[in-house]
Short mmCIF file of C-alpha atoms in Angstrom, two decimals:
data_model
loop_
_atom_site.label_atom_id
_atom_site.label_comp_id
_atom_site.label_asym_id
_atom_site.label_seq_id
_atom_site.Cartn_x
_atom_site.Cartn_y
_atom_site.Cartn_z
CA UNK A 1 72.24 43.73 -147.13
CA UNK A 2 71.22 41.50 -149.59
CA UNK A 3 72.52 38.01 -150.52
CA UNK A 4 76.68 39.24 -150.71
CA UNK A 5 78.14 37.17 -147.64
CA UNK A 6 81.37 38.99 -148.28
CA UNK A 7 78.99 42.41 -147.48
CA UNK A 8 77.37 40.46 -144.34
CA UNK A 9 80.87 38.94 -143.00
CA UNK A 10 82.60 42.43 -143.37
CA UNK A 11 84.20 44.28 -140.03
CA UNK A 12 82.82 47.88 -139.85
CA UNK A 13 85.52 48.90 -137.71
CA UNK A 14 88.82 47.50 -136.41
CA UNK A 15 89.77 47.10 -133.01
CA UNK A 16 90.14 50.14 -130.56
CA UNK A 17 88.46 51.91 -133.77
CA UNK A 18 85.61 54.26 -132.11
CA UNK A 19 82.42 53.61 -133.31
CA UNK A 20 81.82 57.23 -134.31
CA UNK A 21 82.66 57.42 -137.19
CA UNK A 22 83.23 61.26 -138.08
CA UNK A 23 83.92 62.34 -134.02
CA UNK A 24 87.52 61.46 -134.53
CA UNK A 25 89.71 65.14 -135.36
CA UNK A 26 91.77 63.28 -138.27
CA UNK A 27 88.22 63.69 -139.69
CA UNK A 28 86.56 60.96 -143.26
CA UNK A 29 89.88 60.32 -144.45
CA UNK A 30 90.59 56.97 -142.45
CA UNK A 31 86.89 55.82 -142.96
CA UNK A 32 86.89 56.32 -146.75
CA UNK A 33 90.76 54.69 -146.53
CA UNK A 34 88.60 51.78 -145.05
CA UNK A 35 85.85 51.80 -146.97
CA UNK A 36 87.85 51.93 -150.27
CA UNK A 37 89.98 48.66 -149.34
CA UNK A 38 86.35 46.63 -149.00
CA UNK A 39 86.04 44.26 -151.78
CA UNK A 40 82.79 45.79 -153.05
CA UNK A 41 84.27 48.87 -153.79
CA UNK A 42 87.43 48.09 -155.50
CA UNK A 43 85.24 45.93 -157.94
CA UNK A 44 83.42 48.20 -158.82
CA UNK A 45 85.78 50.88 -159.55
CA UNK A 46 87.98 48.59 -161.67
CA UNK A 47 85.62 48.20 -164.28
CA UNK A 48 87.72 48.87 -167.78
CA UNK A 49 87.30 52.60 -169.04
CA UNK A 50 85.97 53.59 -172.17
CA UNK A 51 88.09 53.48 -174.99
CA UNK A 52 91.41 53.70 -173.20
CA UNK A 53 90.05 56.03 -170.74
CA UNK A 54 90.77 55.86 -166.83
CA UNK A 55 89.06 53.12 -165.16
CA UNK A 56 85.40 53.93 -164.28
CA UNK A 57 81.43 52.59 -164.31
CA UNK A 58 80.76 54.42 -166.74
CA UNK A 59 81.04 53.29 -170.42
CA UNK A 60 79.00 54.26 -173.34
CA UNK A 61 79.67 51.73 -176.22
CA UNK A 62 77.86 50.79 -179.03
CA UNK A 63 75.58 47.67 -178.28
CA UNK A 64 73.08 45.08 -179.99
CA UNK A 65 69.69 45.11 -178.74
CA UNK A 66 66.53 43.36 -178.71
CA UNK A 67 63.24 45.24 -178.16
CA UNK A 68 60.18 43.88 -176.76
CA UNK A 69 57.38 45.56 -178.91
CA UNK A 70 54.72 44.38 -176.86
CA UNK A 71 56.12 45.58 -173.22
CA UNK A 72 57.97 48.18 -174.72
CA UNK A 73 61.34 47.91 -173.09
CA UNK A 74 64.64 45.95 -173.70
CA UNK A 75 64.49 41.94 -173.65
CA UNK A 76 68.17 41.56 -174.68
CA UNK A 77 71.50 43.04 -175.56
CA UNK A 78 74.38 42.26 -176.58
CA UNK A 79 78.34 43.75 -175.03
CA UNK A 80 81.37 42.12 -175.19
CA UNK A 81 80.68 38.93 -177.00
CA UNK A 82 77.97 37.89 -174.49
CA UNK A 83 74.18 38.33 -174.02
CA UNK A 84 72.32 39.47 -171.05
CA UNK A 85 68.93 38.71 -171.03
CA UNK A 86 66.94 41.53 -169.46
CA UNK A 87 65.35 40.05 -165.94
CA UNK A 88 63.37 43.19 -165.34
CA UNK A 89 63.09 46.55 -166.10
CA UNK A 90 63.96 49.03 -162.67
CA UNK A 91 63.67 52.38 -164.18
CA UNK A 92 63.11 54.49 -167.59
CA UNK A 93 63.79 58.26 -168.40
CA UNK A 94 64.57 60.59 -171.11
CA UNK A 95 67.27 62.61 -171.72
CA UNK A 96 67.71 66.04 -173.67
CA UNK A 97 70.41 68.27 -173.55
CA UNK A 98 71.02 71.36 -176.06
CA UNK A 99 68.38 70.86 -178.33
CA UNK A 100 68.99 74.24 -179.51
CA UNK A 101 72.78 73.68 -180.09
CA UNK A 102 72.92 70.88 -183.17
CA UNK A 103 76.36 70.06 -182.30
CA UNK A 104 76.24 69.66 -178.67
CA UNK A 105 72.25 68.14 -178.77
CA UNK A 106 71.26 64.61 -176.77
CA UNK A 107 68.38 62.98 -177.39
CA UNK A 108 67.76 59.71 -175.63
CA UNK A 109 65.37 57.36 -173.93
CA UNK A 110 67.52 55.55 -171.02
CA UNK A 111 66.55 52.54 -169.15
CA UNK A 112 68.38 50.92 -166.16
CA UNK A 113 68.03 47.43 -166.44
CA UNK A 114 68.43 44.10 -164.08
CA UNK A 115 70.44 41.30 -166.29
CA UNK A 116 72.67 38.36 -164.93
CA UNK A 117 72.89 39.41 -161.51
CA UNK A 118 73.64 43.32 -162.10
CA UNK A 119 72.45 46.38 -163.29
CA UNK A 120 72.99 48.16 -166.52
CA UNK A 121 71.97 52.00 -167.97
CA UNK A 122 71.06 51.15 -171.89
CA UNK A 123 69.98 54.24 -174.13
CA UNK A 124 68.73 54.70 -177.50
CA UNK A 125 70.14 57.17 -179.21
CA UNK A 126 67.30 59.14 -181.34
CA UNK A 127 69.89 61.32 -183.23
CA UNK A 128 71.87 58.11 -184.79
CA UNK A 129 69.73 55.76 -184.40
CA UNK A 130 71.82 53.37 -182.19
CA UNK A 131 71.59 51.55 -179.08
CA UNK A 132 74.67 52.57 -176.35
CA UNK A 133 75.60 50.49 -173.04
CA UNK A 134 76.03 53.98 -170.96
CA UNK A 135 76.25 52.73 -167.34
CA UNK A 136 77.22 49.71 -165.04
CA UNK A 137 75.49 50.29 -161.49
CA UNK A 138 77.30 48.61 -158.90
#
């Protein structure tokens, strides 16, 4: 559960609330109903969108970063006037999509990220050359 009290502290179910979850014949609805009033949740999901876009996690805007030659991965970027050092590095992959279509093509190296207490989805972008903040994991 992590350190979160507000995770550890939270009711799973209200009183005279079964504790089967799913058994109940108005089926999910009043569990996700639940689950979407937790605090987590809603913090998550109102993350600012994209360039106007509806509210969501995930962004992709244009970001300063710096690269550690040596380890060969991210030691800094930059978003929103602030900079997140990069604690640790939790996963790296590649992405290509439509190399064969010039105006649809995607070329990037991704890497997911562990900086000031959350996790961010950087890619560089091998067609333009630029670095892009592409995810926010809650």
């Amino acid at each position: 559960m992590g350190r979160n009290p507000a995770i550890k502290r939270y009711r799973t179910h209200t009183r005279g609330q079964s504790a089967d979850l799913f058994g109940d014949k108005r089926g999910r609805l009043p569990v996700v109903m639940e689950l979407l009033r937790s605090p987590w949740v809603v913090r998550g999901s109102e993350l600012p969108g994209c360039d106007g876009a509806a509210p969501g996690k995930r962004v992709e805007r244009e970001v300063e970063v710096e690269w550690d030659g040596e380890r060969r991965v991210p030691a800094m970027f930059s978003w929103g006037g602030r900079r997140y050092r990069v604690d640790a590095l939790a996963q790296a992959w590649a992405v290509e999509r439509a190399w064969w279509d010039p105006r649809e093509r995607v070329s990037r190296r991704c890497f997911r990220v562990l900086a000031r207490g959350g996790v961010y989805d950087l890619a560089y972008d091998r067609l333009t050359n630029r670095w892009l903040l592409v995810g926010i994991v809650d």
